[in-house]
Coordinates of C-alpha atoms and ligand atoms in Angstrom, one line a residue:
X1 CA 94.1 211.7 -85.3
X2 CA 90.9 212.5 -83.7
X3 CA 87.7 211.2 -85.5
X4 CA 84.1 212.6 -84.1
X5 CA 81.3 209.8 -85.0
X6 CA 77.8 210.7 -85.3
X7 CA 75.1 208.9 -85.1
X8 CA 71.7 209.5 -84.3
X9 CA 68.8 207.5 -85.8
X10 CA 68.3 203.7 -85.7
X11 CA 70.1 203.0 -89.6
X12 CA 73.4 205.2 -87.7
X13 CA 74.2 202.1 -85.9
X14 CA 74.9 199.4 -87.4
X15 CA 77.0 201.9 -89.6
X16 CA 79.1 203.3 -87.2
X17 CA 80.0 199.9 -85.6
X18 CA 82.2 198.3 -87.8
X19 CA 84.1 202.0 -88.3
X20 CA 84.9 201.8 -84.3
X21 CA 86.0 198.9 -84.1
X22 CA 88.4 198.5 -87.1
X23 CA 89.6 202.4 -85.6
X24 CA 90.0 200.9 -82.1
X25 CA 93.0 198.8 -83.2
X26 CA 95.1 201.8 -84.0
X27 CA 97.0 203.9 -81.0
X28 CA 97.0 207.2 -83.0
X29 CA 93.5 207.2 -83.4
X30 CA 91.3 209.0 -80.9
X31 CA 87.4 208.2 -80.9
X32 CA 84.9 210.5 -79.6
X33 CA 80.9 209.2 -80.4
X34 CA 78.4 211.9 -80.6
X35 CA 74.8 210.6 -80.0
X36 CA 72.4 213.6 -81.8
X37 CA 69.4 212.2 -79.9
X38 CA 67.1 211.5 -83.0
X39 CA 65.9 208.3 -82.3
X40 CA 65.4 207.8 -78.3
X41 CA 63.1 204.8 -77.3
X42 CA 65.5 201.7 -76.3
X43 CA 63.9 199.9 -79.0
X44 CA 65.3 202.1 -81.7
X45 CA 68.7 203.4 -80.4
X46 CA 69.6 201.6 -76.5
X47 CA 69.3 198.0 -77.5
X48 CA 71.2 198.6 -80.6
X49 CA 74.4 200.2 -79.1
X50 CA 74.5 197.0 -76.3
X51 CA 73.7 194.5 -78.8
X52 CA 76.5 196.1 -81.6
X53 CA 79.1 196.5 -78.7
X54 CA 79.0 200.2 -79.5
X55 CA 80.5 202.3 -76.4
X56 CA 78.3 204.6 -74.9
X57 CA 78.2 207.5 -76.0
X58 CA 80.3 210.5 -75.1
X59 CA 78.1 213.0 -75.3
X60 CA 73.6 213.0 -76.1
X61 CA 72.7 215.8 -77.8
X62 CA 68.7 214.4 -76.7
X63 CA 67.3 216.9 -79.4
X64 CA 64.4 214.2 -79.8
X65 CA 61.3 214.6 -82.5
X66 CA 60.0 217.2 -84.6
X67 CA 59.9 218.7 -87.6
X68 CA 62.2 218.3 -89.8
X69 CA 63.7 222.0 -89.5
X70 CA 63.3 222.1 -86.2
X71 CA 65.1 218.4 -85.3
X72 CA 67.8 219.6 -88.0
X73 CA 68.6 223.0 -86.4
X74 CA 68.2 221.6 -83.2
X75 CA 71.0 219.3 -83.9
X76 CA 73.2 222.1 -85.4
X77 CA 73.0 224.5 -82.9
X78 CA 74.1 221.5 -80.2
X79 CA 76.5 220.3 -82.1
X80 CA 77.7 223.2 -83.0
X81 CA 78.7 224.1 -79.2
X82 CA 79.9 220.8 -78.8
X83 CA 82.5 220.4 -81.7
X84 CA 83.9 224.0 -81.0
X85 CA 85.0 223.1 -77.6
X86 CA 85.7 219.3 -78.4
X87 CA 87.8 220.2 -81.5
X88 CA 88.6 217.0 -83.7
X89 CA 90.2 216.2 -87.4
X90 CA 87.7 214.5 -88.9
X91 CA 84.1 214.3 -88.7
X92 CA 82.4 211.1 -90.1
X93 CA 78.7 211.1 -90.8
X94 CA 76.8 207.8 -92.0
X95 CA 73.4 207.3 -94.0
X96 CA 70.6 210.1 -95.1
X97 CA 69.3 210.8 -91.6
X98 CA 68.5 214.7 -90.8
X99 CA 71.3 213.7 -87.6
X100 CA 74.0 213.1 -90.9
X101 CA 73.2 216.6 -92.8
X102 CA 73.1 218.7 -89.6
X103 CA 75.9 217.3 -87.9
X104 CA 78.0 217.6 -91.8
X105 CA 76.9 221.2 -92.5
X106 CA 78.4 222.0 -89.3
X107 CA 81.9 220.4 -89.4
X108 CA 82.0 221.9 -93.5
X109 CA 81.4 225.4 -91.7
X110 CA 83.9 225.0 -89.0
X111 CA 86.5 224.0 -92.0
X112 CA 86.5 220.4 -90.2
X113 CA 87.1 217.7 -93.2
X114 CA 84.0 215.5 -93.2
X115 CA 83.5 211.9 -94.3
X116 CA 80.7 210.7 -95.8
X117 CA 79.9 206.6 -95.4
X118 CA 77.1 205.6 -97.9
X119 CA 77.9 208.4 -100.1
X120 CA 76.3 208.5 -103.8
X121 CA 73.3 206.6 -103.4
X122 CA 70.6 208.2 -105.2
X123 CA 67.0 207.8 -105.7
X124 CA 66.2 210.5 -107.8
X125 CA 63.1 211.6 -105.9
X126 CA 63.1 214.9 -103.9
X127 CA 60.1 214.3 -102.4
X128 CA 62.0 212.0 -99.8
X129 CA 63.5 213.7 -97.2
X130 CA 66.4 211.3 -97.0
X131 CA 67.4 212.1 -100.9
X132 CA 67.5 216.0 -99.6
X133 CA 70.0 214.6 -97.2
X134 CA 72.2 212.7 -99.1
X135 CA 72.6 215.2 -101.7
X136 CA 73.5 218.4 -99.4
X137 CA 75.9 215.8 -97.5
X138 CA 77.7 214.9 -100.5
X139 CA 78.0 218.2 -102.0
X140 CA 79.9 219.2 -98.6
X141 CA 81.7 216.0 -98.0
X142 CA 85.8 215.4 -98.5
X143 CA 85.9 212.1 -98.1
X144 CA 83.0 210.0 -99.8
X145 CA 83.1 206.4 -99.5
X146 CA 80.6 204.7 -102.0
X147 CA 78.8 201.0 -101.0
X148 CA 78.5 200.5 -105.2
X149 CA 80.0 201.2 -108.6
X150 CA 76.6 202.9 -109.2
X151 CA 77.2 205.3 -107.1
X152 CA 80.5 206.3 -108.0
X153 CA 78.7 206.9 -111.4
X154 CA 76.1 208.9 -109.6
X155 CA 78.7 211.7 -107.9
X156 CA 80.5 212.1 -111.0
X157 CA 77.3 213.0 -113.0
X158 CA 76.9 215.5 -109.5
X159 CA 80.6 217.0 -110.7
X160 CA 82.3 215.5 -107.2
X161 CA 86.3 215.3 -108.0
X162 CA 87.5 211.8 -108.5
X163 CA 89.9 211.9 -106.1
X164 CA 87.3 212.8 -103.1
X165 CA 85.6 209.5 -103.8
X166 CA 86.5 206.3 -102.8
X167 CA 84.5 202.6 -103.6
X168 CA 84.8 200.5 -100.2
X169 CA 81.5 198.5 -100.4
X170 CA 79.1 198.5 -98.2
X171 CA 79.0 199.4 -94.6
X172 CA 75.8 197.4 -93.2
X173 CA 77.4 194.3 -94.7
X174 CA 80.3 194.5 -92.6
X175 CA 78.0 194.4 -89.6
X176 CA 75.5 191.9 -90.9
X177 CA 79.1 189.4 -91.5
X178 CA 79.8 190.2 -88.3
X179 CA 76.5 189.6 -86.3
X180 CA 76.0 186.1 -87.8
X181 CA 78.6 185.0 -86.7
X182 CA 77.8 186.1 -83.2
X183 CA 73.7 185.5 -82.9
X184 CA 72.7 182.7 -81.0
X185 CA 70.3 180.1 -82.7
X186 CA 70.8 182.2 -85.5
X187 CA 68.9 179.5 -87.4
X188 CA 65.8 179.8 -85.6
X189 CA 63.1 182.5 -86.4
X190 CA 63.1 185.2 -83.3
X191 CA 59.8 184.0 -82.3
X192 CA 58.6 180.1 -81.2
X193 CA 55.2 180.0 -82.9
X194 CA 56.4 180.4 -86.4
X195 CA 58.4 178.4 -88.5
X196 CA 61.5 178.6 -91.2
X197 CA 60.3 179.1 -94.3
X198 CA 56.9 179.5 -93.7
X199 CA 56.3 182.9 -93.4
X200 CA 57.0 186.7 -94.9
X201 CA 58.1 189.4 -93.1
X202 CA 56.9 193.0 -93.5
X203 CA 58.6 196.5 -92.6
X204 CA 56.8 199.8 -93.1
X205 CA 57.6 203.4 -91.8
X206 CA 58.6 205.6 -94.8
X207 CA 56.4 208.9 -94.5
X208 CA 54.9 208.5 -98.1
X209 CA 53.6 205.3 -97.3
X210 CA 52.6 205.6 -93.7
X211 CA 51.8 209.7 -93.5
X212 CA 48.9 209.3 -96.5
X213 CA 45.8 207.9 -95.3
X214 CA 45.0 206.6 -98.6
X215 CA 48.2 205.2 -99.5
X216 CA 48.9 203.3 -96.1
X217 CA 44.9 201.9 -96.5
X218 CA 45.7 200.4 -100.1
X219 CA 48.9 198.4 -98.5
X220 CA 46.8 197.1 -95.6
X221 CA 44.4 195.8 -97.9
X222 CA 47.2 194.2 -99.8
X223 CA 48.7 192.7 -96.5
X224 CA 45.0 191.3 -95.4
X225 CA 44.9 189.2 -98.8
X226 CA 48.5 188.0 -98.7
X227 CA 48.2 187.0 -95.0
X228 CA 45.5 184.5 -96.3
X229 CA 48.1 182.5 -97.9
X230 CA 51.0 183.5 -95.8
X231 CA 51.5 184.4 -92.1
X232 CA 52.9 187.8 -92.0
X233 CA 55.6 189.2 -89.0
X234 CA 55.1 192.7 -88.5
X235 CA 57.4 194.9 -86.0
X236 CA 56.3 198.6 -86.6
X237 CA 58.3 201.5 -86.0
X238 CA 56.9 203.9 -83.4
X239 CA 55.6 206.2 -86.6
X240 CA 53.7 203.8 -88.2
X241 CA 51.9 202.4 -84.9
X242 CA 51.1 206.7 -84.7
X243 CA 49.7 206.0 -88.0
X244 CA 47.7 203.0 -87.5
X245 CA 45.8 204.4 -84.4
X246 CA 45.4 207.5 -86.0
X247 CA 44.3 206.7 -89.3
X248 CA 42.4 203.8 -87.6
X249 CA 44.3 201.2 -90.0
X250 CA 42.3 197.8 -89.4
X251 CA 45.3 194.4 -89.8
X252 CA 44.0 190.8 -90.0
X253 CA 45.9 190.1 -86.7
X254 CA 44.7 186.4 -87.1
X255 CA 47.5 186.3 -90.2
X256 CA 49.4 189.6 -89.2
X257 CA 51.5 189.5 -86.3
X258 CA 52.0 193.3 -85.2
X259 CA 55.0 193.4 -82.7
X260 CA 57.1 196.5 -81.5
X261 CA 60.9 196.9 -83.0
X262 CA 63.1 194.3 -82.4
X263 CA 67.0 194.4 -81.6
X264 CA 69.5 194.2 -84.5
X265 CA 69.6 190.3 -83.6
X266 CA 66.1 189.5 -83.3
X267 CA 65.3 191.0 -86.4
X268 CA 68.0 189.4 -88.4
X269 CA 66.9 186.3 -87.0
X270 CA 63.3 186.9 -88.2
X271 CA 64.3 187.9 -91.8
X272 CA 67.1 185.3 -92.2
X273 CA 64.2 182.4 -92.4
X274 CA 61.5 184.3 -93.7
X275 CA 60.0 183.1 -97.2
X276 CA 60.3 186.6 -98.1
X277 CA 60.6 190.3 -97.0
X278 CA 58.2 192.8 -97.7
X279 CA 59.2 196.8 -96.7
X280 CA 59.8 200.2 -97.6
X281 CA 63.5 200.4 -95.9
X282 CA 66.6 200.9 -97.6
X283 CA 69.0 198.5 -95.5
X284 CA 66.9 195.6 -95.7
X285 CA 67.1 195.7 -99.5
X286 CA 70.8 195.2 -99.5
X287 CA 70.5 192.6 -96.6
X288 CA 68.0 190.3 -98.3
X289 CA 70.6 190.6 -101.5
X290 CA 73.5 189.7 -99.6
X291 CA 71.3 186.7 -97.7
X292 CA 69.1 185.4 -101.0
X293 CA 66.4 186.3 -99.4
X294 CA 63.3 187.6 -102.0
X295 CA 62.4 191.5 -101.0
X296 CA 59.3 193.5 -102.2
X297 CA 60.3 197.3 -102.0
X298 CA 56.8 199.4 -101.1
X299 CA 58.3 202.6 -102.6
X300 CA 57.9 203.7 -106.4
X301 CA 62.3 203.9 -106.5
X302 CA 65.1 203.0 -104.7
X303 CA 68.5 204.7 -103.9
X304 CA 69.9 201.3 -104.6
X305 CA 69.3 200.1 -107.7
X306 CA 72.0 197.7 -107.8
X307 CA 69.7 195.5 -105.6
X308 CA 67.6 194.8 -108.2
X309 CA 70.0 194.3 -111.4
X310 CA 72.4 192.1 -108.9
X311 CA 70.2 190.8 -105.8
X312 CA 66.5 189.5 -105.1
X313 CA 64.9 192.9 -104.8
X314 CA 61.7 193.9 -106.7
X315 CA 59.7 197.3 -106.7
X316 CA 56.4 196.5 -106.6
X317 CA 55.5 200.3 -105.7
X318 CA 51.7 201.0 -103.5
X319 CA 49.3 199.3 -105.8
X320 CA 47.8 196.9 -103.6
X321 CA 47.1 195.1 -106.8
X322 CA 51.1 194.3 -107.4
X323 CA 52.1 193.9 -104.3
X324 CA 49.7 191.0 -104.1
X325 CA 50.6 189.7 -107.8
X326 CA 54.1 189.4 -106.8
X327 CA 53.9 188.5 -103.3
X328 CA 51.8 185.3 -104.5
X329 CA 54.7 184.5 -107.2
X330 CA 57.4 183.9 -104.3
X331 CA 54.9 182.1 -102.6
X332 CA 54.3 180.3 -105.6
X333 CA 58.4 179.0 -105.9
X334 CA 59.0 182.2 -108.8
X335 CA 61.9 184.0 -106.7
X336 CA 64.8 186.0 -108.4
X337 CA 68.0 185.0 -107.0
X338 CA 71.3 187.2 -106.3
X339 CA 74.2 187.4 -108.3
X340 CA 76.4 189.1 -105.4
X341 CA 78.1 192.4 -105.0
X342 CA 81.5 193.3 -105.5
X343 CA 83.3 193.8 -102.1
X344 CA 80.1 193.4 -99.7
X345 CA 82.6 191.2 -97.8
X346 CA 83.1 192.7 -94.4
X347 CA 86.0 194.6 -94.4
X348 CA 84.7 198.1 -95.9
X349 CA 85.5 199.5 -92.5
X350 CA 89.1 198.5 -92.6
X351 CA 89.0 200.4 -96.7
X352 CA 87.5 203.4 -94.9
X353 CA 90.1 203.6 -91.8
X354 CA 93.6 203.1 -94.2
X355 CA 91.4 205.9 -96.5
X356 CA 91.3 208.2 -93.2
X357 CA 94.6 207.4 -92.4
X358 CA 96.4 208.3 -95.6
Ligands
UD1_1 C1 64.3 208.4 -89.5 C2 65.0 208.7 -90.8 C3 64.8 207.6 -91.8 C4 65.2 206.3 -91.3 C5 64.4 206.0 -90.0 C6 64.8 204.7 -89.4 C7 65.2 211.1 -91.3 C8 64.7 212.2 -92.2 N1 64.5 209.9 -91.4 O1 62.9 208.3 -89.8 O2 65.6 207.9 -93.0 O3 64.8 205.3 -92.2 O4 64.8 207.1 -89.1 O5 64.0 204.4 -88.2 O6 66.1 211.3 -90.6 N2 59.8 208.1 -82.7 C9 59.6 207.4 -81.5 N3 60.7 207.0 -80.8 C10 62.0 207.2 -81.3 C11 62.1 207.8 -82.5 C12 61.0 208.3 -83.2 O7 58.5 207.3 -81.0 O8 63.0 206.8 -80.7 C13 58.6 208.5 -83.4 C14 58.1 209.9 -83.1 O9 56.7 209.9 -83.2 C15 58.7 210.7 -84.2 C16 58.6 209.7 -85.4 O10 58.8 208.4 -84.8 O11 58.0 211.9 -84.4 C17 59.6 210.0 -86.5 O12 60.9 210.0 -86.0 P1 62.0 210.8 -86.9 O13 63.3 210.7 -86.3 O14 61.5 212.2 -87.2 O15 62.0 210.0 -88.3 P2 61.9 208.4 -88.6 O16 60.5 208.2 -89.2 O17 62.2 207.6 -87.5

């Protein structure tokens, strides 16, 4: 069986991972790892591949930024090319990046089965272009292996057949598992001037919150009165440092320290002993949940839900107003406390491969 792998944004990889290396183990499975080009800098693609022991790449597709037709036809066209001369049994796409519709729509075309990882997660807002994503993906998608309950519940309202969808947990767990055990001074916040415990950390690059001038100013207000009572750790994503300059976005930089991305390591490092996580990101939900750790979504919804009924998430949406209200409870001792998740233990990736396998 030959399996073609995409991945293409900075999410992809920590997704893709665990799949590769459960596959590895089996002689009748052929690997091939198509890298779309989405995300380029070392900082948001490079570091992660070395640092997940993810092989390089066979083939770049270096399609790069731009609007979102243009990245996602960009992507189609050379994949297209690619998977017609390549061949291959099953395509697997993971997450709601434009990399995962493109490269899906494709293999559906060429009558190539497609698997879906992180299927069914829905955040019922179409003004995100990641729910556009995961909606045309699953629509198109044979195989759809759901992180949650929830989102079995989800497809079925959608009219998916039962049998094309499979609960296996969740993905980024299996990686997360896997990387603690393997991080040096894992223990030890990722930078020497701050201590465990004793400080939040903040991620920030979804379009709604960083693209709107007014929007991204109400937040930074918000972070300038909670740094007064807690330091904040701040790597940005290349977008939202656009946005700062651009937008001329003014950060207490006595309480906020800005950094660029870190690696998968680094970063888990800097969360694990936070006090708390503020962000906008889906992943980091689930991880705080699986580690205890309190998280403050900035987004109005979430595609996973289940974070905040089982796990330590709260939506505090972009009213500077909440965010500070409930950033000062946690810092205050009032934190919510997970329940756990039903099979977020590592071996989804092993339920995916005996699913492919079947
Ligand atoms: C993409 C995903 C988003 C995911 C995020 C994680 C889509 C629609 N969005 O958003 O779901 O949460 O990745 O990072 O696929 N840039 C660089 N260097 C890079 C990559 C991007 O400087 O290596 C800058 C460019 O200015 C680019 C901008 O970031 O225009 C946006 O990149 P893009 O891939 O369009 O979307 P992300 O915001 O990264």
């Amino acid at each position: 069986m030959k399996l073609i792998h995409v991945v293409g944004a900075r999410p992809n990889f920590m997704k893709i991972a665990p799949i590769m290396r459960v596959a590895s183990g089996y002689d009748d499975i052929k690997q091939v790892l198509v890298h779309t080009g989405q995300h380029y800098d070392d900082s948001m693609s490079k570091w992660f591949l070395d640092e997940l022991g993810i092989r390089e790449p066979d083939v770049n597709l270096e399609v790069g930024s731009g609007p979102h037709g243009e990245q996602t036809g960009e992507i189609m066209k050379k994949f297209e090319k690619f998977i017609m001369k390549e061949g291959g049994d099953i395509v697997v796409v993971v997450g709601d990046v434009n990399s995962t519709i493109a490269c899906g729509l494709v293999a559906a075309k060429l009558h190539i089965p497609l698997a879906h990882v992180e299927a069914g997660l829905r955040s019922y807002d179409r003004n995100m272009p990641e729910e556009i994503n995961r909606l045309l993906t699953d629509a198109i998608s044979d195989y759809l292996f759901t992180p949650a309950e929830e989102a079995n519940e989800n497809l079925r309202k959608e009219g998916i057949p039962e049998e094309k969808i499979h609960l296996v947990g969740d993905i980024m767990i299996d990686t997360l598992i896997w990387e603690m055990d393997r991080t040096p001074d894992l223990d030890k916040p990722s930078f020497e001037d701050i201590e465990v415990g004793k400080y939040a950390v903040l991620t920030l690059h979804r379009p709604s919150n960083v693209d709107d001038q007014k929007t991204f100013r109400g937040i930074a207000e918000a972070l300038n009165t909670i740094g007064k009572e807690i330091e904040i750790v701040f790597p940005a994503h290349p977008r939202t440092q656009k946005q700062m300059k651009e937008f001329d976005i003014n950060l207490d930089r006595d309480n906020i320290k800005v950094v660029d991305p870190l690696s998968y390591r680094d970063f888990l490092r800097l969360y694990k002993n936070s006090k708390f996580v503020l962000t906008d990101s889906g992943s980091i939900q689930q991880e705080t949940t699986y580690l205890n750790i309190p998280c403050l979504t900035i987004r109005e919804n979430t595609e996973r839900p289940f974070t905040i009924s089982k796990g330590t998430n709260v939506l505090v949406g972009v009213n500077p107003e909440v965010i500070i209200e409930e950033s000062l409870k946690i810092i205050n001792g009032n934190q919510k406390k997970s329940k756990g998740m039903p099979l977020w233990d590592g071996k989804t990736a092993e339920r995916i491969v005996n699913v492919l396998l079947l």
